[in-house]
PDB file of C-alpha atoms in Angstrom:
ATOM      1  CA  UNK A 193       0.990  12.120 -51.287  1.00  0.00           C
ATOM      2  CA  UNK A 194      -0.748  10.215 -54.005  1.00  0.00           C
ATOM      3  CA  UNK A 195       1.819   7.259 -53.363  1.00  0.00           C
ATOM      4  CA  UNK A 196       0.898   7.041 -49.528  1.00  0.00           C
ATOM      5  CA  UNK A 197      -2.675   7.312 -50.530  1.00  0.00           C
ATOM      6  CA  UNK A 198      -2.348   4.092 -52.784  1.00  0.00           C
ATOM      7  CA  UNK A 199      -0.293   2.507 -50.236  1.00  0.00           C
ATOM      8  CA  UNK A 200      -2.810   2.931 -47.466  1.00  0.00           C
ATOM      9  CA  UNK A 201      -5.663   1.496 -50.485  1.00  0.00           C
ATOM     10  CA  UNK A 202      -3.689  -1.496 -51.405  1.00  0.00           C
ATOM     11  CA  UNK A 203      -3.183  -2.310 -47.584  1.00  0.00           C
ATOM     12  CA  UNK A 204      -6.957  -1.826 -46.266  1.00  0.00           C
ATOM     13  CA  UNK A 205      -8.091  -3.862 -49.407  1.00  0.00           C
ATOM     14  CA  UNK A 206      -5.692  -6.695 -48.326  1.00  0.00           C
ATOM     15  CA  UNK A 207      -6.342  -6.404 -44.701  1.00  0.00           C
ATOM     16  CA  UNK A 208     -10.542  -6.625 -45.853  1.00  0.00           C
ATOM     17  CA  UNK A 209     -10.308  -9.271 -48.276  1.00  0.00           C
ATOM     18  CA  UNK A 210      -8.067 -11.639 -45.575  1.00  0.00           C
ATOM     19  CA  UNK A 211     -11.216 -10.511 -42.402  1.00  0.00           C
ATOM     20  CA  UNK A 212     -13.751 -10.793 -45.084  1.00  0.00           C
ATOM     21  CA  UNK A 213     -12.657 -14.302 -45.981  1.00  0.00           C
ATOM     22  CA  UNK A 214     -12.792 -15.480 -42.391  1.00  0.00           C
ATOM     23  CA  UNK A 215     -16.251 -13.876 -41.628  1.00  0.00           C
ATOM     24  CA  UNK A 216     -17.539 -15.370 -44.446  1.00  0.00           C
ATOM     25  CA  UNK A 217     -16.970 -18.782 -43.256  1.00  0.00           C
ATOM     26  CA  UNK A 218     -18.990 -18.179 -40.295  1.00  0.00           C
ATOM     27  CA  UNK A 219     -22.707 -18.495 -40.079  1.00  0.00           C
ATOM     28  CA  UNK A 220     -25.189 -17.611 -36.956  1.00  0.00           C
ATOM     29  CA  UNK A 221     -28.657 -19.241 -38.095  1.00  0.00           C
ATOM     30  CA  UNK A 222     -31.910 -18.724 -35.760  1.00  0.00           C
ATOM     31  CA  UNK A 223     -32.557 -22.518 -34.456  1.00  0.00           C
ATOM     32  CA  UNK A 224     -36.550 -22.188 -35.711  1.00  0.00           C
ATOM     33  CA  UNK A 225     -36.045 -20.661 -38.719  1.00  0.00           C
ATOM     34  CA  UNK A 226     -33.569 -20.628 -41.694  1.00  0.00           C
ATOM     35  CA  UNK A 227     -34.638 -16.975 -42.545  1.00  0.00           C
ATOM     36  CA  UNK A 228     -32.583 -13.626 -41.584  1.00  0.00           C
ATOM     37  CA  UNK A 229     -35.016 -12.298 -39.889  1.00  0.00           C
ATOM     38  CA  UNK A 230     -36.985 -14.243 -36.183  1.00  0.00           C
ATOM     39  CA  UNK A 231     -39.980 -12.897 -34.571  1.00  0.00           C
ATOM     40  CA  UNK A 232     -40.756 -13.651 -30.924  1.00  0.00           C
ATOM     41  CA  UNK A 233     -44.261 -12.817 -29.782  1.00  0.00           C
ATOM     42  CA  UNK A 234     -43.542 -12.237 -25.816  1.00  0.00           C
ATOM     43  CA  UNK A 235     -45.201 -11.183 -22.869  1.00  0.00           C
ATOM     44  CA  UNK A 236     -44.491  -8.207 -20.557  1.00  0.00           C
ATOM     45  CA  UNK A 237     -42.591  -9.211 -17.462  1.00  0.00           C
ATOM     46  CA  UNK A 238     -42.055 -12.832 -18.644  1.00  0.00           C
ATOM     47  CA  UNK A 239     -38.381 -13.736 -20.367  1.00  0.00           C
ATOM     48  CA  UNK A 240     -37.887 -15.380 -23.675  1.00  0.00           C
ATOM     49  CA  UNK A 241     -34.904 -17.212 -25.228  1.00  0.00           C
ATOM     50  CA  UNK A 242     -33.270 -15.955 -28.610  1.00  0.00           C
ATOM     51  CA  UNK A 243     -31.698 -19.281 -29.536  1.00  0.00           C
ATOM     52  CA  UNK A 244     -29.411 -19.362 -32.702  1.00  0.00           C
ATOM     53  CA  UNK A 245     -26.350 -21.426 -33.693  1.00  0.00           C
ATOM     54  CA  UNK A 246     -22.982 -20.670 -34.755  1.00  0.00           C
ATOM     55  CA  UNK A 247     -20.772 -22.403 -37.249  1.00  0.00           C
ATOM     56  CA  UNK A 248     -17.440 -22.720 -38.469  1.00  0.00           C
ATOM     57  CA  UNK A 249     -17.002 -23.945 -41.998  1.00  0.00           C
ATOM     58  CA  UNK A 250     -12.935 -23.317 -42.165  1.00  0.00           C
ATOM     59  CA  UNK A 251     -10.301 -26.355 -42.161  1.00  0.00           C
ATOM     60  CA  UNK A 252      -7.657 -24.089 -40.734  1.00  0.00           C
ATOM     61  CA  UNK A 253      -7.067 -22.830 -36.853  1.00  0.00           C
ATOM     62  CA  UNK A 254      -9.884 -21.834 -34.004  1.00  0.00           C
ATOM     63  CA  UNK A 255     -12.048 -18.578 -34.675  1.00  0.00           C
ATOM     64  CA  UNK A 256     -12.630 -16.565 -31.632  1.00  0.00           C
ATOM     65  CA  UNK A 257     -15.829 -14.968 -32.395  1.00  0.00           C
ATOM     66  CA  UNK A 258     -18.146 -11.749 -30.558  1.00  0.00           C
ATOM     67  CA  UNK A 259     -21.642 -11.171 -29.930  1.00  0.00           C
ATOM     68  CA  UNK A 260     -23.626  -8.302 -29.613  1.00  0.00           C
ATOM     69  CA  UNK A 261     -27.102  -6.987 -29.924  1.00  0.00           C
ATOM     70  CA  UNK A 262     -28.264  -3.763 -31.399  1.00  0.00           C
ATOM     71  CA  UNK A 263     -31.342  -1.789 -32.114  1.00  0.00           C
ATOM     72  CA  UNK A 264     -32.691  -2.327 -35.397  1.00  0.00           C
ATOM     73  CA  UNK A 265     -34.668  -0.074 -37.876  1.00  0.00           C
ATOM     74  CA  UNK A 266     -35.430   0.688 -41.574  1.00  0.00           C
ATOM     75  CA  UNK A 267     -34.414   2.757 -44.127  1.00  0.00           C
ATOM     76  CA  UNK A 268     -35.371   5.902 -45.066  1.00  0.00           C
ATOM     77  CA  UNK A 269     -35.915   5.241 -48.595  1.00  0.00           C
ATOM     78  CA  UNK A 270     -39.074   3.740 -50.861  1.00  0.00           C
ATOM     79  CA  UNK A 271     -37.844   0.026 -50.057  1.00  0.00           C
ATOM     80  CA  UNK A 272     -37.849   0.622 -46.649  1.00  0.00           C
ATOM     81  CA  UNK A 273     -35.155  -2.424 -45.984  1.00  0.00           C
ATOM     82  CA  UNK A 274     -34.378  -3.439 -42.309  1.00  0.00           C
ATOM     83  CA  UNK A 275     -30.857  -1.807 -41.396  1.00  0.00           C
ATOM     84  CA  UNK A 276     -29.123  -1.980 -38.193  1.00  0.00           C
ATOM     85  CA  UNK A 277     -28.692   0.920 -35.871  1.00  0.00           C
ATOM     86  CA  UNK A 278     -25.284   2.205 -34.496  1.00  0.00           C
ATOM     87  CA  UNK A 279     -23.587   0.325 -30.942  1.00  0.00           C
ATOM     88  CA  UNK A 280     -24.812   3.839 -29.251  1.00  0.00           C
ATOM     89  CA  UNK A 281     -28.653   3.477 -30.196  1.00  0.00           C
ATOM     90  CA  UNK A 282     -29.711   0.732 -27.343  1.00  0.00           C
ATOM     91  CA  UNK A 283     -33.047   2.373 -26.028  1.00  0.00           C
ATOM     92  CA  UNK A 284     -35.781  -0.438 -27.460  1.00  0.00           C
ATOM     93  CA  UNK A 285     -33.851  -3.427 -27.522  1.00  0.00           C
ATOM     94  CA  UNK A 286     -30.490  -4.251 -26.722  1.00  0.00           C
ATOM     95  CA  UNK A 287     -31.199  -2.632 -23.129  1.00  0.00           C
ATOM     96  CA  UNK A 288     -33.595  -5.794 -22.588  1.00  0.00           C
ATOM     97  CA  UNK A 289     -31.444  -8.468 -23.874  1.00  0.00           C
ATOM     98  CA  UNK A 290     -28.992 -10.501 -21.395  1.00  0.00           C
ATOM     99  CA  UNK A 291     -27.460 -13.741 -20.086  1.00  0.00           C
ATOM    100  CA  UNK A 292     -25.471 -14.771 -23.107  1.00  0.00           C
ATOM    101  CA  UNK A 293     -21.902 -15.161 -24.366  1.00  0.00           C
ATOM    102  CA  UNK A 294     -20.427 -12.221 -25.453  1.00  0.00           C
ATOM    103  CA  UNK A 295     -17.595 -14.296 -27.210  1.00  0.00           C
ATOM    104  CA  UNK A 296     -17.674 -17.918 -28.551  1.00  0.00           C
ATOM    105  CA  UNK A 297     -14.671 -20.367 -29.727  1.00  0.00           C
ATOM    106  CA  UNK A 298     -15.427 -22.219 -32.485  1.00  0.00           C
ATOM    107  CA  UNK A 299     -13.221 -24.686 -33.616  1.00  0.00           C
ATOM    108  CA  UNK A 300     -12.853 -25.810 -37.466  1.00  0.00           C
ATOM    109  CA  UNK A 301     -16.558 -27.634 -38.582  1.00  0.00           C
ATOM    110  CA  UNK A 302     -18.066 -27.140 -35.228  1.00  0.00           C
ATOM    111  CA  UNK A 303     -21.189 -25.785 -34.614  1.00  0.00           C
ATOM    112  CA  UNK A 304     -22.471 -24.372 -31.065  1.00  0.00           C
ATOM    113  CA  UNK A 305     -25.486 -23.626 -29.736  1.00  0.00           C
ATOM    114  CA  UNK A 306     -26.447 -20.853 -27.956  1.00  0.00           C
ATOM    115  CA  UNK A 307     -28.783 -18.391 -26.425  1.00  0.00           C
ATOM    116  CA  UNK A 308     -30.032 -14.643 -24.763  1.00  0.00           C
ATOM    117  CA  UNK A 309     -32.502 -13.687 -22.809  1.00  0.00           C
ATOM    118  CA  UNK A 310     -34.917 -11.332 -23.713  1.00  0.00           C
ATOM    119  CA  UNK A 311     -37.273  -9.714 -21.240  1.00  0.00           C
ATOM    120  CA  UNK A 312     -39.495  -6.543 -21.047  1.00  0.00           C
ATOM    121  CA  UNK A 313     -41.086  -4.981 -18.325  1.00  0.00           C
ATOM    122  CA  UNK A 314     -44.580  -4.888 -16.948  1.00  0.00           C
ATOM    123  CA  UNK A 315     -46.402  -2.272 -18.582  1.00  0.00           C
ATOM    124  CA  UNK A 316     -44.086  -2.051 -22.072  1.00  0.00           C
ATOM    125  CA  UNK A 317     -46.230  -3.126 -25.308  1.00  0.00           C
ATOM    126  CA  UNK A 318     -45.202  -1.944 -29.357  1.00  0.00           C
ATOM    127  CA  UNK A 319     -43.353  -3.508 -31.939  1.00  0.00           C
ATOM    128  CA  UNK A 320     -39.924  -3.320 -31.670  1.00  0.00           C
ATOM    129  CA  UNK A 321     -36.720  -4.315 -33.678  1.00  0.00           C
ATOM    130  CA  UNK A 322     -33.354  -5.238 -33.251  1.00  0.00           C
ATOM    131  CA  UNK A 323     -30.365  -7.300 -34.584  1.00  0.00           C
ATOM    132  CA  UNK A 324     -27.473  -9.881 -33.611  1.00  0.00           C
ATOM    133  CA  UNK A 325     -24.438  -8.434 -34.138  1.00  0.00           C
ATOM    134  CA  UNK A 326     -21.215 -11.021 -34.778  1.00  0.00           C
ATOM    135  CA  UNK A 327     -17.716 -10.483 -35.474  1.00  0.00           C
ATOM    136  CA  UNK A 328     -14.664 -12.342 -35.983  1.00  0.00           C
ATOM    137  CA  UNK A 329     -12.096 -11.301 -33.043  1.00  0.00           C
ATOM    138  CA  UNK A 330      -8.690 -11.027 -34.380  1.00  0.00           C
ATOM    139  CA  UNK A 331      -5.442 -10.687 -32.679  1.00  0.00           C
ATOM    140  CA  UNK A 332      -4.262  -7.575 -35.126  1.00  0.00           C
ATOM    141  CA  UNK A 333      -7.221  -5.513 -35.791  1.00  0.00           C
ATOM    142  CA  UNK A 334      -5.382  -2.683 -37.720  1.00  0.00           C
ATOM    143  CA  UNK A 335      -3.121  -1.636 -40.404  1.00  0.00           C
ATOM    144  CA  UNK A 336       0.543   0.226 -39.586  1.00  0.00           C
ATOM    145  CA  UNK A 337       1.465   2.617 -42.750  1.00  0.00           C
ATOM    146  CA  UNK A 338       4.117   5.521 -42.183  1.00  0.00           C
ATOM    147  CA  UNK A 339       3.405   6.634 -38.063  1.00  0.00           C
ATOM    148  CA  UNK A 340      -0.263   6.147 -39.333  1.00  0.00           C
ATOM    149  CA  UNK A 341      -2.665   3.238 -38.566  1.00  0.00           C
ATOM    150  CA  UNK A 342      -6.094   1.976 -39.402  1.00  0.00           C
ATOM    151  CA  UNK A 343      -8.275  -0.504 -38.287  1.00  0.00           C
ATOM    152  CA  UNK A 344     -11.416  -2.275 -39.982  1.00  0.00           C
ATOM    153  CA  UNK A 345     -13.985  -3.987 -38.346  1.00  0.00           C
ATOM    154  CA  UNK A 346     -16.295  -6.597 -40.353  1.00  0.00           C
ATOM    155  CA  UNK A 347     -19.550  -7.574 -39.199  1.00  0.00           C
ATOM    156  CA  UNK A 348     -22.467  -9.526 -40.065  1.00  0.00           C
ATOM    157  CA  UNK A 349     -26.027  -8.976 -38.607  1.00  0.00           C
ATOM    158  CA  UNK A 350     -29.421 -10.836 -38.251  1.00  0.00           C
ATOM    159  CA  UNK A 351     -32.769  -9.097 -37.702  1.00  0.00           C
ATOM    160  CA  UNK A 352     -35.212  -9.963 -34.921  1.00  0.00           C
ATOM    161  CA  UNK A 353     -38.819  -8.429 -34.475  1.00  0.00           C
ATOM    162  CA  UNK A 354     -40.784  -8.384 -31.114  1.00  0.00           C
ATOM    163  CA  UNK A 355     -44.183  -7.865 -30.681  1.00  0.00           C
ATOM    164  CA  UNK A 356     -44.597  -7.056 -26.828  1.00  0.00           C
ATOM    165  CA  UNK A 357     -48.005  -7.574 -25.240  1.00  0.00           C
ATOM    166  CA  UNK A 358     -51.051  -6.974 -27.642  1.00  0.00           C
ATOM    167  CA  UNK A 359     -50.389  -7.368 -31.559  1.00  0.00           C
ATOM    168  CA  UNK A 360     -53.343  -4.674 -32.246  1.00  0.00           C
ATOM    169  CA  UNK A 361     -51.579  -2.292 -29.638  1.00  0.00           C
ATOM    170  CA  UNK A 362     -48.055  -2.657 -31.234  1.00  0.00           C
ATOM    171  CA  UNK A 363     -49.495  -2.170 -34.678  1.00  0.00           C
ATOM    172  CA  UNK A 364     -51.472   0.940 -33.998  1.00  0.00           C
ATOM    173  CA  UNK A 365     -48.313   2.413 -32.173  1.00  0.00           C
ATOM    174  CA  UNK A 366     -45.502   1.286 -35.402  1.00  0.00           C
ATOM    175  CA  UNK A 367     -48.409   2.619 -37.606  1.00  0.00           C
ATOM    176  CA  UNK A 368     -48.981   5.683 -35.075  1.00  0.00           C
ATOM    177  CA  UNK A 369     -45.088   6.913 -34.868  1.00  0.00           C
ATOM    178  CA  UNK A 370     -44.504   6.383 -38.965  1.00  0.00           C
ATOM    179  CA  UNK A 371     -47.645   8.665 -39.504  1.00  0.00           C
ATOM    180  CA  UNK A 372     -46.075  11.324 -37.362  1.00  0.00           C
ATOM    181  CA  UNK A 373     -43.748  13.440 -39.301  1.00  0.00           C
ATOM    182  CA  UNK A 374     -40.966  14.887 -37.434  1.00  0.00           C
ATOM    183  CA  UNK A 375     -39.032  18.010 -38.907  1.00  0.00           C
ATOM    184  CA  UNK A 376     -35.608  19.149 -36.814  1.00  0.00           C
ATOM    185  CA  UNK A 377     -33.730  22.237 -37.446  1.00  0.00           C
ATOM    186  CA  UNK A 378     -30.558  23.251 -35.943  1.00  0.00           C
ATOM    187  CA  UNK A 379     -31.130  27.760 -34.606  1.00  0.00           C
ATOM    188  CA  UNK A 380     -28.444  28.100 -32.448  1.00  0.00           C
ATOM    189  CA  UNK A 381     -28.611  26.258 -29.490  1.00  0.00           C
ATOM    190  CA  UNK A 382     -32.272  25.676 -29.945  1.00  0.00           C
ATOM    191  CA  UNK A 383     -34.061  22.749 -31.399  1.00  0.00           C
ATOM    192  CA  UNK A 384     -38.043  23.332 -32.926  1.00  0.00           C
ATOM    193  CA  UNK A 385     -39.489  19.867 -33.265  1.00  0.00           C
ATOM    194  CA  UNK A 386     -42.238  20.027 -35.769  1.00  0.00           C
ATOM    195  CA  UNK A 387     -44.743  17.114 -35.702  1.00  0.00           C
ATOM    196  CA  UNK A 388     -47.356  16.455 -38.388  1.00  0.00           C
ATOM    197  CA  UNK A 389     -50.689  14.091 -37.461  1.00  0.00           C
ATOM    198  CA  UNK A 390     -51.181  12.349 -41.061  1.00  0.00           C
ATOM    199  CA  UNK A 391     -53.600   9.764 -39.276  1.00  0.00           C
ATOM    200  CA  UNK A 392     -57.303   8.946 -39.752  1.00  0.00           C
ATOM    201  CA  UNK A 393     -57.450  10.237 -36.305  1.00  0.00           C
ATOM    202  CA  UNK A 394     -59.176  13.566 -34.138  1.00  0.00           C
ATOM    203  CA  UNK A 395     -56.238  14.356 -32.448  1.00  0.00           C
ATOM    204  CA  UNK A 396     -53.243  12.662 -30.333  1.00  0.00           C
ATOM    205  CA  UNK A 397     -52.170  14.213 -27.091  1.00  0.00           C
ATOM    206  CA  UNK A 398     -48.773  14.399 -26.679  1.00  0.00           C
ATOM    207  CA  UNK A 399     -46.195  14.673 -23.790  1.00  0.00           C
ATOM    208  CA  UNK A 400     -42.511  14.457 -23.123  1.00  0.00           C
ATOM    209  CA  UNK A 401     -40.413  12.923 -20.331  1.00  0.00           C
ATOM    210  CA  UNK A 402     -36.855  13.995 -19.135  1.00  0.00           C
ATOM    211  CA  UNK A 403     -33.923  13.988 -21.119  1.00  0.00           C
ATOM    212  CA  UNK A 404     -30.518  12.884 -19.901  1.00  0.00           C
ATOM    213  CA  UNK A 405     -27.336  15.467 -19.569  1.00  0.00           C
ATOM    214  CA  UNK A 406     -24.101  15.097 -20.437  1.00  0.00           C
ATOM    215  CA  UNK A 407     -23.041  15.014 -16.794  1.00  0.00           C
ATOM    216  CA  UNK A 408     -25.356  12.031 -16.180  1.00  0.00           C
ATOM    217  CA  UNK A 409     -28.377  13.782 -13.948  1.00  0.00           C
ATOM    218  CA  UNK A 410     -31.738  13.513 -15.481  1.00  0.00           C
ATOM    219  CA  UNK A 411     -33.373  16.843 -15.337  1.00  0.00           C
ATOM    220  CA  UNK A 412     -37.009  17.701 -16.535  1.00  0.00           C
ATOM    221  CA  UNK A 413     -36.365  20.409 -18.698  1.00  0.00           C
ATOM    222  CA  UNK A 414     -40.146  20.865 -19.857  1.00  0.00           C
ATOM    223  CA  UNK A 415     -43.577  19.611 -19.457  1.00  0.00           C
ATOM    224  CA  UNK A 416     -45.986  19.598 -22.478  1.00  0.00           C
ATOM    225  CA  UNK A 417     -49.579  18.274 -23.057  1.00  0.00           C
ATOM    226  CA  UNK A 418     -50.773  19.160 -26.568  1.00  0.00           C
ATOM    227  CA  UNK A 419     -53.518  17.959 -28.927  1.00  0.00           C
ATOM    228  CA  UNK A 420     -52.401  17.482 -31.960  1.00  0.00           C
ATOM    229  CA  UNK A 421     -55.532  17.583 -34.667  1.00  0.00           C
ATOM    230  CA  UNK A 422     -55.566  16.045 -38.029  1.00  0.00           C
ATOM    231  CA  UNK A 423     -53.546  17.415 -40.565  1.00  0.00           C
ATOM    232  CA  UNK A 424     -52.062  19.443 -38.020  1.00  0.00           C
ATOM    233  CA  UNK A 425     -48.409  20.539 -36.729  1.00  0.00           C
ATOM    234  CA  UNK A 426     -47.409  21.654 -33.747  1.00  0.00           C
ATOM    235  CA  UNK A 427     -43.688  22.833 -32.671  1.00  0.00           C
ATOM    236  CA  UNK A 428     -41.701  22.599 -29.300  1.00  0.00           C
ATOM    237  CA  UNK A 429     -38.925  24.740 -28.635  1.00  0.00           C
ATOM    238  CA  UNK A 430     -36.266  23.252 -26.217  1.00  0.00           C
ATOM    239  CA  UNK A 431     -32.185  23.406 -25.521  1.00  0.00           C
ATOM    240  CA  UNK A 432     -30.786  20.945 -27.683  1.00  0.00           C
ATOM    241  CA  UNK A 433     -30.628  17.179 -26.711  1.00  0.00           C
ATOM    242  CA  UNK A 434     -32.196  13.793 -26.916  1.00  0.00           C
ATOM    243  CA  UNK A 435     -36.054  14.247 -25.639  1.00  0.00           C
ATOM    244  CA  UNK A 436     -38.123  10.734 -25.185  1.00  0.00           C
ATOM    245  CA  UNK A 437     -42.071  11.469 -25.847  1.00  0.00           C
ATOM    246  CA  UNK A 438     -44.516   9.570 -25.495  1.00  0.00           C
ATOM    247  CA  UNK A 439     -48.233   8.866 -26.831  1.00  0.00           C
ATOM    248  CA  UNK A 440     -50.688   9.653 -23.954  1.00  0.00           C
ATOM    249  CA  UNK A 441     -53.888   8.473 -25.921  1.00  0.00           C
ATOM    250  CA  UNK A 442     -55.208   8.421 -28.903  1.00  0.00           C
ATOM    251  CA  UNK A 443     -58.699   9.479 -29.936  1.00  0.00           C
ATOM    252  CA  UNK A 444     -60.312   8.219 -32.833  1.00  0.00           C
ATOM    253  CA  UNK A 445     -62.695  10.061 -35.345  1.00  0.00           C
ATOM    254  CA  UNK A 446     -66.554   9.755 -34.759  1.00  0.00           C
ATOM    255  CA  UNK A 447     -65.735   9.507 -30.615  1.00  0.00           C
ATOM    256  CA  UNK A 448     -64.158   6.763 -30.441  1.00  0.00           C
ATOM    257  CA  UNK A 449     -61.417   6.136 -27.863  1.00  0.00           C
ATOM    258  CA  UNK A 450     -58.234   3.784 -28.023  1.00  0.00           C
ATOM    259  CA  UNK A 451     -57.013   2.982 -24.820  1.00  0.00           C
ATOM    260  CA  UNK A 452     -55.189   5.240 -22.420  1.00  0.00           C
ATOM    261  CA  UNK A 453     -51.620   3.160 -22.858  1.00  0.00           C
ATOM    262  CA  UNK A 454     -49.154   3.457 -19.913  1.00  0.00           C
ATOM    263  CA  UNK A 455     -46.049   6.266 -20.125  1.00  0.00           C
ATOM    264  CA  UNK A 456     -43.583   3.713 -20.248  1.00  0.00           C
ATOM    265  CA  UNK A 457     -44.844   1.570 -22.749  1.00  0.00           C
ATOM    266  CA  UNK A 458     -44.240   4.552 -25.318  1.00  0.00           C
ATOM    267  CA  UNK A 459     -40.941   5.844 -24.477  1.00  0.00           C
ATOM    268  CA  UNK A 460     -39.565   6.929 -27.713  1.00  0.00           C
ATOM    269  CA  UNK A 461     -36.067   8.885 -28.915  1.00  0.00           C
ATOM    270  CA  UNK A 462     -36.813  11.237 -30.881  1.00  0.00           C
ATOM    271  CA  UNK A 463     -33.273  10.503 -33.563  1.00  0.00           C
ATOM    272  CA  UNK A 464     -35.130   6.769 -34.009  1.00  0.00           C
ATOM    273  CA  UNK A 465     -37.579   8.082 -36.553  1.00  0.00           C
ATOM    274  CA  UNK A 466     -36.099  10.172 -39.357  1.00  0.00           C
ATOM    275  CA  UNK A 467     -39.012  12.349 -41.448  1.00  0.00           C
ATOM    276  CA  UNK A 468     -40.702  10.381 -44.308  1.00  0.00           C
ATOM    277  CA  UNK A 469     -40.181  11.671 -47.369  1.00  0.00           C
TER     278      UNK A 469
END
């Protein structure tokens, strides 16, 4: 057993090092920055162009390489670095993102210019991130040891930031949802979402939208409106599944009011913002 185990080590380390090798010689840069990370200030309803560049630096054959785009985040830790979410997490940016290449030839020393389209609706505002995904696309992606086989896939990522409609509306909201502490236990087929307002504000009221099945329906499994007053928690029992809430308004200490921001605008999955520590 301990043999196979070192065989299947030695194999996935050669396999790496031979995908690493290639992936390192290609580079996606932002075409107005030389930075990692682009931010695009955009309006609602109007599309924007994510232009970047790809280059080959190898002497050798053609690289065939894929695109993608992915929502972005940051860690749950005290350095709070930018990460990249999984392929399935697409609700606040990759869903707005289209009209580009999904896979790009490259041969040796070129560089290519491309470009996506990036466009949120009418009535949408926040700070949002993401990332551009790229891969190198190989023609064996996996490893055949014994009847067994494994497959690695390498990828390198870019971060992108997008302020939709008002800066001061997008910053109260990224400063609203990492002031709200969200606590999720697992009691049998029942989920109590606990959430904590640790803002300088009265009280936030609070209501949830429909969550989507497994079969595909939408159904409206329940309807809350709850204040939620500082220093306070309040908990929601429901079946267990992805809810999307959303921030109704906000009002301030000493009576003042934020404005009344549209449903849609504050669509939110709840599995997007683990608890601060």
């Amino acid at each position: 057993m301990k043999k196979f185990l070192w065989m299947i080590f030695v194999a996935l380390m050669f396999f790496w090092r031979i995908h690493a090798d290639d992936l390192w010689n290609i580079t996606l840069n932002y075409c107005d920055t030389t930075n990692s990370t682009v931010q695009y200030q955009i309006i609602p309803g109007v599309e924007t162009s994510i232009c970047y560049t790809l280059s080959n630096s190898t002497s050798g054959a053609p690289v065939k390489v894929k695109i993608w785009f992915i929502d972005g985040t940051f860690t749950n830790d005290q350095r709070q670095n930018k990460a990249c979410l999984s392929d399935a997490d697409v609700e606040n940016f990759w869903r707005y993102v289209t009209s580009y290449d999904q896979f790009v030839s490259l041969q040796p020393g070129e560089t290519i210019q491309k470009e996506a389209k990036l466009l949120y609706p009418i009535g949408r505002d926040g700070l949002y991130h993401g990332c551009i995904v790229y891969s190198i696309v190989q023609e064996e992606t996996g490893v055949q040891i014994a009847d067994t086989s494994f497959s690695i896939l390498m990828r390198r990522a870019k971060f992108i930031d997008v302020i939709v409609g008002d800066p001061k509306l997008a910053e109260e909201k990224e400063t609203l949802w990492s002031n709200l502490l969200l606590i999720t236990q697992k009691i049998e087929n029942i989920l109590p979402e606990n959430l904590k307002n640790k803002l300088n504000i009265t009280d936030i009221l609070f209501g949830s939208d429909n969550q989507k099945t497994a079969i595909g329906d939408r159904e409206e499994i329940f309807l809350i409106s709850n204040n939620i007053n500082y220093g306070g928690i309040i908990t929601i029992f429901l079946f267990a599944g992805i809810i999307i809430f959303f921030i109704r308004s906000i009002r301030r200490k000493k009576g003042k009011r934020a404005a009344i921001h549209h449903p849609e605008a504050h669509k939110h999955p709840v599995h997007h913002h683990p608890k601060k520590k």
